[in-house]
Amino acid sequence: MIYFDNAATSWPKPPGVAEAMTHFLNEVGANPGRAAHRRAVKSGHILYDAREAVCGLFHAPDPLRVVFGLNVTEALNLALRGLLRPGDHVVTSSMEHNSMMRPLRALERPPELCSGGVEVTVVGCSPQGVLDPADVEAAIRPDTKLVALNHASNVVGTLLPVAEVGAICRERNALLLVDAAQTGGAYPIDVQACRIDLLGFTGHKSMGGPMGTGGLIVGERVDETQLEPLMRGGTGSRSEYEVQPDFLPDMCESGTPNVVGLAGLQVGVRWVLERGVEAIRAHEVALTQALIGGLRSISGVTVYGTLDAELQTATVSFNVAGMAPSEVGLRLDDEYDIMCRVGLHCAPTAHKTIGTFPDGTVRFGLSAFNTLDEVEAALAAVERLAQEAR
Ligand SMILES: Cc1ncc(COP(=O)(O)O)c(C=O)c1O
């Protein structure tokens, strides 16, 4: 079996992830920060270790400014709905996932509706998914509060110039929110060097963790007193008050956290750090280069994106002439034991940008665990399907 659906969620997980989760369930199991007994203290340590691991991966200075949640979708909703007010302007790109685009479109509703009245400018990218920082700069206005971008497209893998945009945002006094769903653990990210003010991450892709883990890193330039939590409730802190604590991360982390998941995430992130993000990146670039080169040499196959492995993640979108993406995916699964994803990948605007809307593409999403042999086997399978369709 060849698993090429890592852009949706990674599999397998690094060694030790499942064991850490089982250990938590069997040997710890307590609610962190809710009691003073040994098990609760241990649970709190695991939670804090996970914050430190995330800071290590993204070079974030303060573990207490890591807000954990279910996934990056929740993190982006927190950043967008928590910071934007009627009259604010936001700049985003035409390569965004719906987890950025849908909350933004909801914020555009009339101001009398709950969290509406925000103006959104979508900056167009090239058909390869490339964003020109000068276009972002031209779109920024005096009332622009936020520039919100993904770090890499989940459709074609194209990397967006977040460091260049970060510098522009500082000059123009806007905040930069980055969706690192596709790059966290797969591409080096330094939130301080790139001047990223808010970084949303999801634990279940290249960070090696389980589903149900993710979060938002809230940078020092973000005034947390202006960040409206998505939910309020028990935090285990300031329990004498009926009002929500006003400090991070508690103000944005109501209810019992997913410590079993975070125990796994912590091990996944530490595995990434031990192996080295640069080494993982080099391995994935080599696989991506082979995959793009091989696909391009097959008659009847169209590959999308920059066609340069250095400019993208290990996510490659393509189509086979004369065959719907859904048929390609089904036959790769049924006849060749290859798991991939087909269709629009929750990013309709990105498909409009690259010219593949509404049918979408076949997407191979590779990870640190894939091999060149697997790439070659998949290329041979696509070659046979393309031959039949010719
Ligand atoms: C770029 C991007 N943003 C957001 C998401 C949403 O991730 P999650 O479902 O983990 O919230 C994904 C997942 O595919 C993604 O690729």
Tab-separated table of C-alpha atoms and ligand atoms in Angstrom:
chain	number	residue	atom	x	y	z
A	1	MET	CA	0.000	0.000	0.000
A	2	ILE	CA	1.259	3.472	-0.880
A	3	TYR	CA	-0.114	6.340	1.208
A	4	PHE	CA	0.064	9.589	-0.773
A	5	ASP	CA	-2.675	11.490	1.090
A	6	ASN	CA	-0.396	13.223	3.586
A	7	ALA	CA	-1.603	16.693	2.579
A	8	ALA	CA	-4.960	15.716	4.128
A	9	THR	CA	-3.464	13.998	7.157
A	10	SER	CA	-0.176	12.228	7.672
A	11	TRP	CA	0.281	8.488	8.007
A	12	PRO	CA	2.164	6.770	9.482
A	13	LYS	CA	2.890	8.799	12.593
A	14	PRO	CA	6.470	8.967	13.918
A	15	PRO	CA	7.566	6.197	16.282
A	16	GLY	CA	6.436	6.762	19.860
A	17	VAL	CA	3.365	8.907	19.087
A	18	ALA	CA	0.779	6.159	19.635
A	19	GLU	CA	2.722	4.858	22.664
A	20	ALA	CA	2.731	8.317	24.294
A	21	MET	CA	-1.031	8.537	23.842
A	22	THR	CA	-1.613	5.048	25.240
A	23	HIS	CA	0.703	5.857	28.151
A	24	PHE	CA	-1.300	8.980	28.911
A	25	LEU	CA	-4.587	7.059	28.870
A	26	ASN	CA	-3.296	4.149	30.931
A	27	GLU	CA	-0.885	5.793	33.343
A	28	VAL	CA	-1.806	9.494	33.680
A	29	GLY	CA	-5.354	10.215	32.579
A	30	ALA	CA	-6.008	13.225	34.810
A	31	ASN	CA	-7.324	16.680	33.964
A	32	PRO	CA	-4.484	19.271	33.796
A	33	GLY	CA	-4.654	22.350	35.997
A	34	ARG	CA	-7.877	21.198	37.666
A	35	ALA	CA	-6.454	19.527	40.774
A	36	ALA	CA	-3.243	19.373	42.827
A	37	HIS	CA	-2.745	15.600	42.882
A	38	ARG	CA	0.245	13.933	41.199
A	39	ARG	CA	-1.594	12.755	38.119
A	40	ALA	CA	-3.080	16.201	37.462
A	41	VAL	CA	0.351	17.781	37.859
A	42	LYS	CA	1.829	15.225	35.426
A	43	SER	CA	-0.948	16.000	32.945
A	44	GLY	CA	-0.170	19.728	33.272
A	45	HIS	CA	3.507	19.006	32.564
A	46	ILE	CA	2.618	17.118	29.383
A	47	LEU	CA	0.511	20.073	28.269
A	48	TYR	CA	3.351	22.501	28.952
A	49	ASP	CA	5.885	20.224	27.218
A	50	ALA	CA	3.671	20.278	24.136
A	51	ARG	CA	3.687	24.109	24.203
A	52	GLU	CA	7.487	24.072	24.441
A	53	ALA	CA	7.817	21.586	21.581
A	54	VAL	CA	5.640	23.784	19.349
A	55	CYS	CA	7.741	26.837	20.289
A	56	GLY	CA	10.904	24.886	19.424
A	57	LEU	CA	9.556	24.007	15.993
A	58	PHE	CA	8.447	27.522	15.093
A	59	HIS	CA	11.076	29.500	17.069
A	60	ALA	CA	8.359	31.158	19.119
A	61	PRO	CA	9.635	32.804	22.306
A	62	ASP	CA	6.806	32.198	24.775
A	63	PRO	CA	5.103	28.819	25.440
A	64	LEU	CA	2.263	30.646	27.188
A	65	ARG	CA	1.348	32.373	23.929
A	66	VAL	CA	0.608	29.009	22.276
A	67	VAL	CA	-3.168	28.515	22.338
A	68	PHE	CA	-4.154	24.907	21.723
A	69	GLY	CA	-7.367	23.888	19.982
A	70	LEU	CA	-8.825	21.235	17.737
A	71	ASN	CA	-7.021	22.094	14.505
A	72	VAL	CA	-5.890	25.005	12.338
A	73	THR	CA	-9.482	25.739	11.319
A	74	GLU	CA	-10.265	26.636	14.927
A	75	ALA	CA	-7.020	28.629	15.163
A	76	LEU	CA	-7.830	30.688	12.056
A	77	ASN	CA	-11.373	31.310	13.275
A	78	LEU	CA	-9.977	32.503	16.608
A	79	ALA	CA	-7.545	34.896	14.924
A	80	LEU	CA	-10.024	36.263	12.379
A	81	ARG	CA	-13.168	36.411	14.465
A	82	GLY	CA	-11.249	37.332	17.591
A	83	LEU	CA	-9.386	40.325	16.182
A	84	LEU	CA	-11.450	41.787	13.357
A	85	ARG	CA	-14.118	44.409	14.029
A	86	PRO	CA	-16.616	46.202	11.781
A	87	GLY	CA	-14.742	48.687	9.581
A	88	ASP	CA	-11.505	46.659	9.496
A	89	HIS	CA	-9.906	45.672	6.205
A	90	VAL	CA	-8.139	42.357	5.529
A	91	VAL	CA	-5.900	41.278	2.661
A	92	THR	CA	-5.759	37.624	1.658
A	93	SER	CA	-4.766	35.567	-1.399
A	94	SER	CA	-6.592	33.623	-4.081
A	95	MET	CA	-4.849	30.388	-2.994
A	96	GLU	CA	-6.526	30.033	0.398
A	97	HIS	CA	-8.164	26.974	1.883
A	98	ASN	CA	-11.806	27.336	2.895
A	99	SER	CA	-10.753	27.406	6.537
A	100	MET	CA	-9.404	30.889	5.821
A	101	MET	CA	-11.868	31.912	3.099
A	102	ARG	CA	-15.129	30.894	4.779
A	103	PRO	CA	-14.595	32.770	8.057
A	104	LEU	CA	-13.481	35.790	6.002
A	105	ARG	CA	-16.580	35.618	3.795
A	106	ALA	CA	-18.756	35.378	6.929
A	107	LEU	CA	-17.020	38.453	8.356
A	108	GLU	CA	-18.034	40.383	5.225
A	109	ARG	CA	-21.727	40.073	6.136
A	110	PRO	CA	-23.602	43.218	7.219
A	111	PRO	CA	-22.201	44.740	10.424
A	112	GLU	CA	-25.468	44.253	12.315
A	113	LEU	CA	-24.925	40.490	12.108
A	114	CYS	CA	-22.666	39.001	14.747
A	115	SER	CA	-19.049	39.629	13.679
A	116	GLY	CA	-19.694	41.242	10.308
A	117	GLY	CA	-18.771	44.518	8.631
A	118	VAL	CA	-15.233	43.554	7.631
A	119	GLU	CA	-13.897	44.329	4.152
A	120	VAL	CA	-11.811	41.660	2.411
A	121	THR	CA	-9.451	42.111	-0.550
A	122	VAL	CA	-8.404	38.915	-2.299
A	123	VAL	CA	-5.073	39.392	-4.078
A	124	GLY	CA	-4.824	37.233	-7.203
A	125	CYS	CA	-1.999	34.741	-7.601
A	126	SER	CA	-0.551	33.506	-10.914
A	127	PRO	CA	-1.892	30.273	-12.485
A	128	GLN	CA	1.087	28.559	-10.819
A	129	GLY	CA	-0.167	29.790	-7.446
A	130	VAL	CA	2.606	32.360	-7.044
A	131	LEU	CA	1.847	35.454	-4.968
A	132	ASP	CA	3.750	38.669	-5.717
A	133	PRO	CA	4.479	40.540	-2.442
A	134	ALA	CA	4.195	43.825	-4.360
A	135	ASP	CA	0.529	43.008	-5.029
A	136	VAL	CA	-0.032	42.529	-1.310
A	137	GLU	CA	1.702	45.823	-0.595
A	138	ALA	CA	-0.498	47.597	-3.152
A	139	ALA	CA	-3.633	46.153	-1.521
A	140	ILE	CA	-2.756	47.335	2.007
A	141	ARG	CA	-4.666	50.473	3.074
A	142	PRO	CA	-4.554	52.636	6.193
A	143	ASP	CA	-7.465	50.600	7.653
A	144	THR	CA	-5.870	47.207	6.912
A	145	LYS	CA	-5.635	45.412	10.215
A	146	LEU	CA	-4.515	42.020	8.992
A	147	VAL	CA	-2.873	40.225	6.083
A	148	ALA	CA	-3.964	36.582	6.158
A	149	LEU	CA	-2.156	34.002	4.004
A	150	ASN	CA	-1.469	30.324	3.840
A	151	HIS	CA	2.223	29.434	3.871
A	152	ALA	CA	1.813	26.831	1.139
A	153	SER	CA	-1.105	25.863	-1.045
A	154	ASN	CA	-2.750	22.563	-0.193
A	155	VAL	CA	-3.600	22.163	-3.903
A	156	VAL	CA	-0.278	22.686	-5.701
A	157	GLY	CA	2.140	23.104	-2.781
A	158	THR	CA	3.320	26.546	-3.960
A	159	LEU	CA	5.042	28.428	-1.133
A	160	LEU	CA	3.816	31.952	-0.479
A	161	PRO	CA	6.379	34.700	0.303
A	162	VAL	CA	5.467	35.108	3.977
A	163	ALA	CA	8.834	36.582	5.038
A	164	GLU	CA	8.631	39.323	2.405
A	165	VAL	CA	5.014	40.022	3.334
A	166	GLY	CA	6.009	40.030	7.026
A	167	ALA	CA	8.475	42.854	6.373
A	168	ILE	CA	5.817	44.796	4.446
A	169	CYS	CA	3.288	44.319	7.257
A	170	ARG	CA	5.705	45.771	9.807
A	171	GLU	CA	6.286	48.838	7.642
A	172	ARG	CA	2.583	49.320	7.055
A	173	ASN	CA	1.534	48.577	10.626
A	174	ALA	CA	-0.646	45.562	9.776
A	175	LEU	CA	-0.592	42.161	11.493
A	176	LEU	CA	0.384	39.013	9.572
A	177	LEU	CA	-1.600	35.801	10.103
A	178	VAL	CA	-0.127	32.660	8.505
A	179	ASP	CA	-1.878	29.323	8.018
A	180	ALA	CA	0.974	26.817	8.345
A	181	ALA	CA	-1.203	23.721	7.872
A	182	GLN	CA	0.884	22.480	4.944
A	183	THR	CA	4.321	23.555	6.165
A	184	GLY	CA	4.462	22.990	9.944
A	185	GLY	CA	7.056	20.209	10.351
A	186	ALA	CA	7.840	20.051	6.620
A	187	TYR	CA	9.441	23.429	5.953
A	188	PRO	CA	11.549	25.594	8.280
A	189	ILE	CA	9.492	28.366	9.896
A	190	ASP	CA	10.846	31.046	12.208
A	191	VAL	CA	7.977	33.253	13.334
A	192	GLN	CA	10.338	35.920	14.609
A	193	ALA	CA	12.587	36.094	11.531
A	194	CYS	CA	9.537	36.067	9.214
A	195	ARG	CA	7.708	38.604	11.388
A	196	ILE	CA	4.643	36.402	11.651
A	197	ASP	CA	2.299	37.819	14.278
A	198	LEU	CA	-0.173	34.927	14.352
A	199	LEU	CA	0.657	31.392	13.214
A	200	GLY	CA	-2.069	28.783	12.890
A	201	PHE	CA	-0.885	25.165	12.878
A	202	THR	CA	-2.528	21.781	12.707
A	203	GLY	CA	-0.954	18.847	14.525
A	204	HIS	CA	-2.089	15.947	12.365
A	205	LYS	CA	-0.116	16.602	9.180
A	206	SER	CA	3.688	17.003	9.022
A	207	MET	CA	3.956	17.778	12.733
A	208	GLY	CA	3.341	14.076	13.285
A	209	GLY	CA	0.561	14.336	15.845
A	210	PRO	CA	-2.953	12.895	15.930
A	211	MET	CA	-6.159	14.526	14.715
A	212	GLY	CA	-7.772	16.890	17.202
A	213	THR	CA	-4.578	18.855	17.864
A	214	GLY	CA	-3.687	22.302	16.560
A	215	GLY	CA	-3.421	25.854	17.698
A	216	LEU	CA	-2.511	29.477	17.311
A	217	ILE	CA	0.768	31.139	18.251
A	218	VAL	CA	-0.042	34.679	19.334
A	219	GLY	CA	2.913	37.015	18.802
A	220	GLU	CA	3.948	39.890	21.027
A	221	ARG	CA	2.536	42.517	18.663
A	222	VAL	CA	-0.946	41.146	19.193
A	223	ASP	CA	-2.690	42.829	22.103
A	224	GLU	CA	-4.472	39.902	23.721
A	225	THR	CA	-6.902	42.221	25.456
A	226	GLN	CA	-8.283	42.835	21.944
A	227	LEU	CA	-8.548	39.116	21.131
A	228	GLU	CA	-12.097	37.910	21.658
A	229	PRO	CA	-12.152	34.189	22.612
A	230	LEU	CA	-14.317	31.866	20.520
A	231	MET	CA	-15.635	30.267	23.713
A	232	ARG	CA	-15.681	30.924	27.422
A	233	GLY	CA	-15.813	28.461	30.289
A	234	GLY	CA	-13.775	26.574	32.850
A	235	THR	CA	-10.017	26.949	32.631
A	236	GLY	CA	-8.878	25.674	36.019
A	237	SER	CA	-7.534	29.186	36.741
A	238	ARG	CA	-9.135	32.166	38.545
A	239	SER	CA	-12.035	29.898	39.462
A	240	GLU	CA	-13.287	32.421	42.005
A	241	TYR	CA	-14.446	34.694	39.154
A	242	GLU	CA	-17.480	34.334	36.921
A	243	VAL	CA	-15.664	36.184	34.153
A	244	GLN	CA	-13.103	34.674	31.807
A	245	PRO	CA	-9.402	35.068	32.721
A	246	ASP	CA	-7.788	37.869	30.715
A	247	PHE	CA	-4.405	36.223	30.108
A	248	LEU	CA	-3.030	33.772	27.554
A	249	PRO	CA	-3.383	30.928	27.005
A	250	ASP	CA	-6.231	30.379	29.506
A	251	MET	CA	-8.474	33.121	28.087
A	252	CYS	CA	-8.693	31.177	24.796
A	253	GLU	CA	-8.548	27.594	26.132
A	254	SER	CA	-11.859	26.852	27.824
A	255	GLY	CA	-12.847	23.321	28.757
A	256	THR	CA	-10.765	20.188	29.241
A	257	PRO	CA	-7.933	20.155	26.695
A	258	ASN	CA	-7.021	17.198	24.477
A	259	VAL	CA	-4.024	16.147	26.559
A	260	VAL	CA	-4.059	12.623	25.132
A	261	GLY	CA	-3.665	14.122	21.653
A	262	LEU	CA	-1.102	16.678	22.794
A	263	ALA	CA	0.955	13.897	24.430
A	264	GLY	CA	1.171	12.397	20.949
A	265	LEU	CA	1.777	15.738	19.230
A	266	GLN	CA	4.678	16.478	21.527
A	267	VAL	CA	6.409	13.245	20.520
A	268	GLY	CA	5.678	13.915	16.839
A	269	VAL	CA	7.193	17.402	17.007
A	270	ARG	CA	10.232	16.169	18.941
A	271	TRP	CA	10.768	13.511	16.257
A	272	VAL	CA	10.670	16.248	13.585
A	273	LEU	CA	13.161	18.317	15.582
A	274	GLU	CA	15.502	15.349	16.101
A	275	ARG	CA	15.449	14.394	12.452
A	276	GLY	CA	15.722	18.084	11.526
A	277	VAL	CA	13.197	20.086	9.491
A	278	GLU	CA	15.938	20.859	6.937
A	279	ALA	CA	16.689	17.133	6.472
A	280	ILE	CA	12.969	16.341	6.090
A	281	ARG	CA	12.652	19.179	3.608
A	282	ALA	CA	15.650	17.916	1.555
A	283	HIS	CA	14.147	14.410	1.417
A	284	GLU	CA	10.765	15.758	0.329
A	285	VAL	CA	12.325	18.040	-2.316
A	286	ALA	CA	14.133	15.039	-3.832
A	287	LEU	CA	10.887	13.006	-3.929
A	288	THR	CA	8.917	15.942	-5.334
A	289	GLN	CA	11.488	16.565	-8.052
A	290	ALA	CA	11.299	12.910	-9.123
A	291	LEU	CA	7.497	12.959	-9.013
A	292	ILE	CA	7.098	16.166	-11.031
A	293	GLY	CA	9.716	15.067	-13.579
A	294	GLY	CA	8.155	11.634	-13.963
A	295	LEU	CA	4.583	12.926	-14.289
A	296	ARG	CA	5.602	15.534	-16.859
A	297	SER	CA	7.192	12.851	-19.025
A	298	ILE	CA	3.888	10.918	-19.290
A	299	SER	CA	1.932	11.796	-22.411
A	300	GLY	CA	-1.552	13.061	-21.525
A	301	VAL	CA	-0.653	14.141	-17.981
A	302	THR	CA	-0.807	17.825	-16.977
A	303	VAL	CA	1.016	18.855	-13.808
A	304	TYR	CA	0.018	22.101	-12.043
A	305	GLY	CA	2.017	24.594	-10.000
A	306	THR	CA	5.505	25.985	-10.437
A	307	LEU	CA	6.961	22.596	-11.532
A	308	ASP	CA	9.957	23.430	-9.314
A	309	ALA	CA	10.295	21.315	-6.167
A	310	GLU	CA	12.275	24.071	-4.434
A	311	LEU	CA	9.326	26.452	-4.716
A	312	GLN	CA	6.727	24.135	-3.246
A	313	THR	CA	5.963	21.488	-0.655
A	314	ALA	CA	5.717	17.774	-1.439
A	315	THR	CA	2.142	18.180	-2.697
A	316	VAL	CA	1.691	17.673	-6.432
A	317	SER	CA	-1.551	18.132	-8.377
A	318	PHE	CA	-2.114	16.675	-11.835
A	319	ASN	CA	-4.761	15.469	-14.275
A	320	VAL	CA	-4.885	12.681	-16.835
A	321	ALA	CA	-6.421	13.671	-20.190
A	322	GLY	CA	-9.669	11.833	-20.894
A	323	MET	CA	-10.177	10.641	-17.312
A	324	ALA	CA	-11.976	12.470	-14.482
A	325	PRO	CA	-9.879	13.020	-11.340
A	326	SER	CA	-12.371	10.886	-9.386
A	327	GLU	CA	-11.852	7.949	-11.758
A	328	VAL	CA	-8.068	8.255	-11.523
A	329	GLY	CA	-8.253	8.243	-7.734
A	330	LEU	CA	-10.616	5.298	-7.613
A	331	ARG	CA	-8.503	3.207	-9.965
A	332	LEU	CA	-5.254	4.062	-8.187
A	333	ASP	CA	-6.882	2.821	-4.976
A	334	ASP	CA	-8.625	-0.268	-6.426
A	335	GLU	CA	-6.006	-1.478	-8.879
A	336	TYR	CA	-2.699	-0.173	-7.520
A	337	ASP	CA	-3.256	0.224	-3.762
A	338	ILE	CA	-2.325	3.916	-3.919
A	339	MET	CA	-4.220	6.308	-1.624
A	340	CYS	CA	-4.492	9.899	-2.793
A	341	ARG	CA	-7.078	12.680	-2.882
A	342	VAL	CA	-9.096	14.025	-5.794
A	343	GLY	CA	-11.398	16.988	-6.418
A	344	LEU	CA	-11.256	20.499	-5.018
A	345	HIS	CA	-9.412	19.833	-1.733
A	346	CYS	CA	-11.578	22.425	0.124
A	347	ALA	CA	-9.958	25.219	-1.897
A	348	PRO	CA	-12.275	26.309	-4.747
A	349	THR	CA	-10.601	29.715	-5.145
A	350	ALA	CA	-7.217	28.045	-5.615
A	351	HIS	CA	-8.659	25.842	-8.377
A	352	LYS	CA	-10.148	28.911	-10.081
A	353	THR	CA	-6.667	30.461	-9.913
A	354	ILE	CA	-4.864	27.497	-11.484
A	355	GLY	CA	-7.680	26.787	-13.983
A	356	THR	CA	-8.960	23.438	-12.683
A	357	PHE	CA	-12.362	24.489	-11.298
A	358	PRO	CA	-14.872	22.751	-10.969
A	359	ASP	CA	-13.459	19.257	-11.572
A	360	GLY	CA	-10.290	19.739	-9.568
A	361	THR	CA	-7.190	17.586	-9.705
A	362	VAL	CA	-5.616	14.363	-8.522
A	363	ARG	CA	-3.355	15.215	-5.596
A	364	PHE	CA	-0.335	13.254	-4.374
A	365	GLY	CA	0.731	14.487	-0.929
A	366	LEU	CA	4.061	13.009	0.153
A	367	SER	CA	5.659	12.923	3.570
A	368	ALA	CA	8.954	12.221	5.320
A	369	PHE	CA	8.040	8.523	5.352
A	370	ASN	CA	7.585	8.100	1.585
A	371	THR	CA	10.368	6.697	-0.575
A	372	LEU	CA	11.684	7.014	-4.121
A	373	ASP	CA	10.547	3.428	-4.781
A	374	GLU	CA	6.984	4.465	-3.939
A	375	VAL	CA	7.234	7.471	-6.259
A	376	GLU	CA	8.437	5.197	-9.064
A	377	ALA	CA	5.632	2.690	-8.457
A	378	ALA	CA	3.052	5.484	-8.522
A	379	LEU	CA	4.519	6.906	-11.744
A	380	ALA	CA	4.262	3.475	-13.391
A	381	ALA	CA	0.592	3.257	-12.296
A	382	VAL	CA	-0.238	6.724	-13.679
A	383	GLU	CA	1.592	5.853	-16.911
A	384	ARG	CA	-0.610	2.765	-17.366
A	385	LEU	CA	-3.816	4.729	-16.677
A	386	ALA	CA	-2.757	7.494	-19.081
A	387	GLN	CA	-1.961	4.890	-21.758
A	388	GLU	CA	-5.460	3.451	-21.459
A	389	ALA	CA	-7.038	6.899	-21.689
A	390	ARG	CA	-5.052	7.835	-24.819
B	1	LIG	C1	-3.752	25.120	3.832
B	1	LIG	C2	-4.722	24.465	4.768
B	1	LIG	N1	-5.397	25.221	5.638
B	1	LIG	C3	-6.269	24.683	6.501
B	1	LIG	C4	-6.519	23.338	6.534
B	1	LIG	C5	-7.499	22.794	7.528
B	1	LIG	O1	-6.862	21.919	8.403
B	1	LIG	P1	-7.694	21.271	9.612
B	1	LIG	O2	-8.765	20.462	8.961
B	1	LIG	O3	-6.687	20.435	10.313
B	1	LIG	O4	-8.220	22.372	10.416
B	1	LIG	C6	-5.846	22.505	5.654
B	1	LIG	C7	-6.131	21.059	5.639
B	1	LIG	O5	-6.155	20.412	4.642
B	1	LIG	C8	-4.928	23.086	4.751
B	1	LIG	O6	-4.265	22.333	3.883
